[in-house]
PDB file of C-alpha atoms and ligand atoms in Angstrom:
ATOM      1  CA  MET C  30       0.000   0.000   0.000  1.00  0.00           C
ATOM      2  CA  LYS C  31       1.167   3.488  -0.818  1.00  0.00           C
ATOM      3  CA  LEU C  32       1.527   6.145   1.895  1.00  0.00           C
ATOM      4  CA  ALA C  33       1.858   9.526   0.211  1.00  0.00           C
ATOM      5  CA  THR C  34       2.413  11.700   3.272  1.00  0.00           C
ATOM      6  CA  VAL C  35       3.443  11.365   6.892  1.00  0.00           C
ATOM      7  CA  GLU C  36      -0.222  11.873   7.803  1.00  0.00           C
ATOM      8  CA  ASP C  37      -1.141   8.828   5.695  1.00  0.00           C
ATOM      9  CA  THR C  38       1.470   6.827   7.580  1.00  0.00           C
ATOM     10  CA  ARG C  39       0.036   7.934  10.925  1.00  0.00           C
ATOM     11  CA  ALA C  40      -3.501   7.142   9.716  1.00  0.00           C
ATOM     12  CA  PHE C  41      -2.368   3.667   8.707  1.00  0.00           C
ATOM     13  CA  GLY C  42      -0.893   3.249  12.209  1.00  0.00           C
ATOM     14  CA  ARG C  43      -4.236   4.173  13.732  1.00  0.00           C
ATOM     15  CA  ARG C  44      -5.958   1.520  11.599  1.00  0.00           C
ATOM     16  CA  LEU C  45      -3.294  -1.018  12.461  1.00  0.00           C
ATOM     17  CA  ALA C  46      -3.941  -0.381  16.151  1.00  0.00           C
ATOM     18  CA  GLY C  47      -7.424  -1.768  15.554  1.00  0.00           C
ATOM     19  CA  ILE C  48      -6.121  -5.311  15.085  1.00  0.00           C
ATOM     20  CA  LEU C  49      -3.609  -5.211  17.964  1.00  0.00           C
ATOM     21  CA  ARG C  50      -4.070  -6.695  21.401  1.00  0.00           C
ATOM     22  CA  ALA C  51      -2.064  -7.329  24.558  1.00  0.00           C
ATOM     23  CA  GLY C  52       0.834  -9.724  24.031  1.00  0.00           C
ATOM     24  CA  ASP C  53       1.491  -8.653  20.452  1.00  0.00           C
ATOM     25  CA  LEU C  54       4.938  -8.106  19.010  1.00  0.00           C
ATOM     26  CA  VAL C  55       5.302  -5.874  15.963  1.00  0.00           C
ATOM     27  CA  LEU C  56       8.655  -5.463  14.198  1.00  0.00           C
ATOM     28  CA  LEU C  57       9.155  -2.383  12.060  1.00  0.00           C
ATOM     29  CA  THR C  58      11.751  -2.622   9.338  1.00  0.00           C
ATOM     30  CA  GLY C  59      12.908  -0.140   6.733  1.00  0.00           C
ATOM     31  CA  PRO C  60      15.767   2.295   6.219  1.00  0.00           C
ATOM     32  CA  LEU C  61      16.555   5.455   8.198  1.00  0.00           C
ATOM     33  CA  GLY C  62      13.731   7.953   7.867  1.00  0.00           C
ATOM     34  CA  ALA C  63      11.344   5.416   6.358  1.00  0.00           C
ATOM     35  CA  GLY C  64       8.615   6.474   8.772  1.00  0.00           C
ATOM     36  CA  LYS C  65       8.805   3.792  11.455  1.00  0.00           C
ATOM     37  CA  THR C  66       8.444   6.254  14.308  1.00  0.00           C
ATOM     38  CA  ALA C  67       5.646   8.071  12.462  1.00  0.00           C
ATOM     39  CA  LEU C  68       3.811   4.760  12.192  1.00  0.00           C
ATOM     40  CA  VAL C  69       4.245   4.152  15.930  1.00  0.00           C
ATOM     41  CA  GLN C  70       2.772   7.620  16.556  1.00  0.00           C
ATOM     42  CA  GLY C  71      -0.323   6.494  14.684  1.00  0.00           C
ATOM     43  CA  ILE C  72      -0.462   3.206  16.577  1.00  0.00           C
ATOM     44  CA  GLY C  73      -0.178   5.115  19.857  1.00  0.00           C
ATOM     45  CA  ALA C  74      -2.995   7.450  18.837  1.00  0.00           C
ATOM     46  CA  GLY C  75      -5.156   4.491  17.838  1.00  0.00           C
ATOM     47  CA  LEU C  76      -4.512   2.751  21.145  1.00  0.00           C
ATOM     48  CA  GLY C  77      -5.081   5.954  23.106  1.00  0.00           C
ATOM     49  CA  VAL C  78      -1.837   5.778  25.062  1.00  0.00           C
ATOM     50  CA  GLU C  79      -0.158   8.603  26.964  1.00  0.00           C
ATOM     51  CA  GLY C  80       2.991  10.509  26.181  1.00  0.00           C
ATOM     52  CA  ALA C  81       4.570  11.773  22.999  1.00  0.00           C
ATOM     53  CA  ILE C  82       6.059   9.080  20.812  1.00  0.00           C
ATOM     54  CA  THR C  83       9.486  10.203  19.655  1.00  0.00           C
ATOM     55  CA  SER C  84      12.770   8.757  18.478  1.00  0.00           C
ATOM     56  CA  PRO C  85      14.572   8.141  21.718  1.00  0.00           C
ATOM     57  CA  THR C  86      18.200   9.271  21.553  1.00  0.00           C
ATOM     58  CA  PHE C  87      19.475   7.657  24.715  1.00  0.00           C
ATOM     59  CA  VAL C  88      16.587   5.450  25.690  1.00  0.00           C
ATOM     60  CA  ILE C  89      16.117   2.114  24.019  1.00  0.00           C
ATOM     61  CA  ALA C  90      12.576   1.476  25.142  1.00  0.00           C
ATOM     62  CA  ARG C  91       9.762   3.543  26.542  1.00  0.00           C
ATOM     63  CA  VAL C  92       6.436   2.436  27.980  1.00  0.00           C
ATOM     64  CA  HIS C  93       3.354   4.492  27.124  1.00  0.00           C
ATOM     65  CA  ARG C  94       0.517   3.880  29.520  1.00  0.00           C
ATOM     66  CA  GLY C  95      -2.999   3.371  28.254  1.00  0.00           C
ATOM     67  CA  PRO C  96      -5.910   0.903  28.100  1.00  0.00           C
ATOM     68  CA  VAL C  97      -3.274  -1.490  26.761  1.00  0.00           C
ATOM     69  CA  PRO C  98       0.258  -0.189  27.365  1.00  0.00           C
ATOM     70  CA  LEU C  99       2.492   0.367  24.358  1.00  0.00           C
ATOM     71  CA  VAL C 100       6.177  -0.536  24.636  1.00  0.00           C
ATOM     72  CA  HIS C 101       8.080   1.355  21.950  1.00  0.00           C
ATOM     73  CA  ALA C 102      11.646   0.142  21.504  1.00  0.00           C
ATOM     74  CA  ASP C 103      14.340   1.315  19.136  1.00  0.00           C
ATOM     75  CA  ALA C 104      17.164  -1.173  18.832  1.00  0.00           C
ATOM     76  CA  TYR C 105      19.167   0.880  16.333  1.00  0.00           C
ATOM     77  CA  ARG C 106      22.035   1.602  18.706  1.00  0.00           C
ATOM     78  CA  LEU C 107      22.131  -1.983  19.905  1.00  0.00           C
ATOM     79  CA  GLY C 108      23.612  -2.972  16.562  1.00  0.00           C
ATOM     80  CA  ASP C 109      27.058  -1.723  17.641  1.00  0.00           C
ATOM     81  CA  ARG C 110      27.104  -3.504  20.986  1.00  0.00           C
ATOM     82  CA  PRO C 111      29.161  -6.652  21.308  1.00  0.00           C
ATOM     83  CA  ASP C 112      26.180  -8.636  22.575  1.00  0.00           C
ATOM     84  CA  PRO C 113      22.916  -6.978  21.556  1.00  0.00           C
ATOM     85  CA  ARG C 114      20.863  -9.894  22.846  1.00  0.00           C
ATOM     86  CA  ALA C 115      22.195  -9.389  26.349  1.00  0.00           C
ATOM     87  CA  GLU C 116      21.174  -5.740  26.132  1.00  0.00           C
ATOM     88  CA  ILE C 117      17.671  -6.740  25.070  1.00  0.00           C
ATOM     89  CA  ASP C 118      17.474  -9.160  27.987  1.00  0.00           C
ATOM     90  CA  ASP C 119      18.608  -6.381  30.325  1.00  0.00           C
ATOM     91  CA  LEU C 120      15.666  -4.280  29.223  1.00  0.00           C
ATOM     92  CA  ASP C 121      13.348  -6.826  30.785  1.00  0.00           C
ATOM     93  CA  LEU C 122      10.978  -6.214  27.908  1.00  0.00           C
ATOM     94  CA  ASP C 123       9.477  -9.651  28.304  1.00  0.00           C
ATOM     95  CA  ALA C 124       8.445  -8.812  31.867  1.00  0.00           C
ATOM     96  CA  SER C 125       5.501  -6.912  30.466  1.00  0.00           C
ATOM     97  CA  ILE C 126       5.189  -8.348  26.979  1.00  0.00           C
ATOM     98  CA  GLU C 127       2.059 -10.331  27.815  1.00  0.00           C
ATOM     99  CA  ASP C 128       0.221  -7.270  29.058  1.00  0.00           C
ATOM    100  CA  SER C 129       1.481  -4.822  26.474  1.00  0.00           C
ATOM    101  CA  ILE C 130       1.767  -4.256  22.773  1.00  0.00           C
ATOM    102  CA  THR C 131       5.465  -4.200  21.927  1.00  0.00           C
ATOM    103  CA  VAL C 132       6.583  -2.350  18.809  1.00  0.00           C
ATOM    104  CA  VAL C 133      10.279  -2.483  17.944  1.00  0.00           C
ATOM    105  CA  GLU C 134      12.211  -0.450  15.401  1.00  0.00           C
ATOM    106  CA  TRP C 135      15.400  -2.075  14.075  1.00  0.00           C
ATOM    107  CA  GLY C 136      14.670  -5.254  16.013  1.00  0.00           C
ATOM    108  CA  GLU C 137      14.992  -7.785  13.230  1.00  0.00           C
ATOM    109  CA  GLY C 138      17.157 -10.702  14.241  1.00  0.00           C
ATOM    110  CA  LEU C 139      17.128  -9.537  17.861  1.00  0.00           C
ATOM    111  CA  VAL C 140      13.697  -9.727  19.393  1.00  0.00           C
ATOM    112  CA  GLU C 141      11.648 -12.289  17.449  1.00  0.00           C
ATOM    113  CA  GLU C 142      11.859 -14.766  20.299  1.00  0.00           C
ATOM    114  CA  LEU C 143      10.249 -12.301  22.691  1.00  0.00           C
ATOM    115  CA  GLY C 144       7.004 -13.112  20.912  1.00  0.00           C
ATOM    116  CA  ASN C 145       7.748 -16.832  20.671  1.00  0.00           C
ATOM    117  CA  ASP C 146       8.363 -16.241  16.969  1.00  0.00           C
ATOM    118  CA  GLU C 147       4.809 -15.001  16.456  1.00  0.00           C
ATOM    119  CA  TYR C 148       4.939 -11.460  15.231  1.00  0.00           C
ATOM    120  CA  LEU C 149       3.841  -9.035  12.591  1.00  0.00           C
ATOM    121  CA  ARG C 150       6.573  -7.541  10.467  1.00  0.00           C
ATOM    122  CA  VAL C 151       5.776  -4.153   8.985  1.00  0.00           C
ATOM    123  CA  ARG C 152       8.059  -3.255   6.112  1.00  0.00           C
ATOM    124  CA  LEU C 153       8.309   0.409   5.251  1.00  0.00           C
ATOM    125  CA  ASP C 154      10.158   1.602   2.212  1.00  0.00           C
ATOM    126  CA  ARG C 155      10.958   4.967   0.793  1.00  0.00           C
ATOM    127  CA  LEU C 156      10.522   5.470  -2.942  1.00  0.00           C
ATOM    128  CA  ASP C 157      12.425   7.880  -5.197  1.00  0.00           C
ATOM    129  CA  ASP C 158       9.493  10.324  -5.157  1.00  0.00           C
ATOM    130  CA  ASP C 159       9.770  10.410  -1.319  1.00  0.00           C
ATOM    131  CA  THR C 160       6.491   8.578  -0.793  1.00  0.00           C
ATOM    132  CA  ARG C 161       6.430   5.402   1.279  1.00  0.00           C
ATOM    133  CA  VAL C 162       5.100   1.930   0.755  1.00  0.00           C
ATOM    134  CA  VAL C 163       4.064  -0.390   3.535  1.00  0.00           C
ATOM    135  CA  GLU C 164       3.799  -4.153   3.481  1.00  0.00           C
ATOM    136  CA  LEU C 165       2.576  -6.400   6.278  1.00  0.00           C
ATOM    137  CA  VAL C 166       4.323  -9.742   6.663  1.00  0.00           C
ATOM    138  CA  PRO C 167       2.582 -12.049   9.165  1.00  0.00           C
ATOM    139  CA  HIS C 168       4.627 -14.621  11.070  1.00  0.00           C
ATOM    140  CA  GLY C 169       2.794 -17.360  12.912  1.00  0.00           C
ATOM    141  CA  GLY C 170      -0.127 -17.141  15.299  1.00  0.00           C
ATOM    142  CA  ASP C 171      -3.260 -15.660  13.774  1.00  0.00           C
ATOM    143  CA  TRP C 172      -1.422 -12.758  12.160  1.00  0.00           C
ATOM    144  CA  ALA C 173      -2.374 -13.755   8.624  1.00  0.00           C
ATOM    145  CA  ALA C 174      -6.082 -13.706   9.477  1.00  0.00           C
ATOM    146  CA  ARG C 175      -5.713 -10.432  11.333  1.00  0.00           C
ATOM    147  CA  THR C 176      -3.889  -8.688   8.496  1.00  0.00           C
ATOM    148  CA  ARG C 177      -6.652  -9.842   6.120  1.00  0.00           C
ATOM    149  CA  ARG C 178      -9.159  -8.314   8.504  1.00  0.00           C
ATOM    150  CA  LEU C 179      -7.282  -5.034   8.311  1.00  0.00           C
ATOM    151  CA  GLU C 180      -7.513  -5.067   4.523  1.00  0.00           C
ATOM    152  CA  THR C 181     -11.291  -5.276   4.656  1.00  0.00           C
ATOM    153  CA  THR C 182     -11.795  -2.495   7.228  1.00  0.00           C
TER     154      THR C 182
HETATM  155  N1  ATP S 208       4.739   9.144   3.661  1.00  0.00           N
HETATM  156  C1  ATP S 208       5.526   9.370   4.715  1.00  0.00           C
HETATM  157  N2  ATP S 208       5.472   8.543   5.767  1.00  0.00           N
HETATM  158  C2  ATP S 208       6.289   8.739   6.841  1.00  0.00           C
HETATM  159  N3  ATP S 208       7.177   9.754   6.968  1.00  0.00           N
HETATM  160  C3  ATP S 208       7.251  10.621   5.943  1.00  0.00           C
HETATM  161  C4  ATP S 208       6.441  10.452   4.789  1.00  0.00           C
HETATM  162  N4  ATP S 208       6.741  11.454   3.951  1.00  0.00           N
HETATM  163  C5  ATP S 208       7.694  12.177   4.559  1.00  0.00           C
HETATM  164  N5  ATP S 208       7.994  11.707   5.762  1.00  0.00           N
HETATM  165  C6  ATP S 208       9.006  12.254   6.700  1.00  0.00           C
HETATM  166  O1  ATP S 208      10.025  11.287   6.879  1.00  0.00           O
HETATM  167  C7  ATP S 208      10.475  11.281   8.232  1.00  0.00           C
HETATM  168  C8  ATP S 208      10.242   9.911   8.841  1.00  0.00           C
HETATM  169  O2  ATP S 208      10.831   9.903  10.101  1.00  0.00           O
HETATM  170  P1  ATP S 208      10.666   8.744  11.161  1.00  0.00           P
HETATM  171  O3  ATP S 208      11.418   9.212  12.365  1.00  0.00           O
HETATM  172  O4  ATP S 208       9.258   8.348  11.315  1.00  0.00           O
HETATM  173  O5  ATP S 208      11.474   7.565  10.425  1.00  0.00           O
HETATM  174  P2  ATP S 208      12.113   6.262  11.075  1.00  0.00           P
HETATM  175  O6  ATP S 208      11.918   5.171  10.092  1.00  0.00           O
HETATM  176  O7  ATP S 208      11.594   6.064  12.446  1.00  0.00           O
HETATM  177  O8  ATP S 208      13.656   6.667  11.139  1.00  0.00           O
HETATM  178  P3  ATP S 208      14.806   6.032  12.063  1.00  0.00           P
HETATM  179  O9  ATP S 208      15.324   4.864  11.312  1.00  0.00           O
HETATM  180  O10 ATP S 208      15.810   7.146  12.154  1.00  0.00           O
HETATM  181  O11 ATP S 208      14.213   5.669  13.378  1.00  0.00           O
HETATM  182  C9  ATP S 208       9.692  12.373   8.947  1.00  0.00           C
HETATM  183  O12 ATP S 208      10.454  13.543   8.958  1.00  0.00           O
HETATM  184  C10 ATP S 208       8.445  12.529   8.087  1.00  0.00           C
HETATM  185  O13 ATP S 208       7.887  13.812   8.151  1.00  0.00           O
HETATM  186 MG1   MG S 209      12.502   5.890  14.277  1.00  0.00          MG
END
């Protein structure tokens, strides 16, 4: 699907929030500036959580309280660490994963097991005309059925 403007990306995030529930893991992939954080802003708005969703500079994960809490993690800086998995474990993200919706930027290859290998991958890409395209790639669980539901809403 094509996302012409940042507002379209946020609107898509709000729609995506409609199929999310506690315990979910969502991995956002795509290059720098693809719109991953913008998408999380839309998800946060759709879920009705508190606090501004930003690109954390020093923080790797932030919890936004709401009807279902949103854990927003950005693993970008973990890439340089000698043992990124240990850093992820130190975050204790899985302590709350069952009660929260966990959305991770740059988490591919690092956090899949947090969701017992059931997760939704959201691929964002930036085209030459500066628009974005988004693709949902379901992995396990009932993600395939849920992404189909999103297409019909
Ligand atoms: N269609 C679009 N969707 C999303 N962002 C867009 C779009 N068009 C332009 N932009 C701009 O691109 C930038 C996307 O930034 P954002 O922080 O969301 O990207 P990101 O993928 O999280 O980057 P990073 O890898 O640094 O975390 C914003 O400045 C936004 O205004
Ligand atoms: Mg970002």
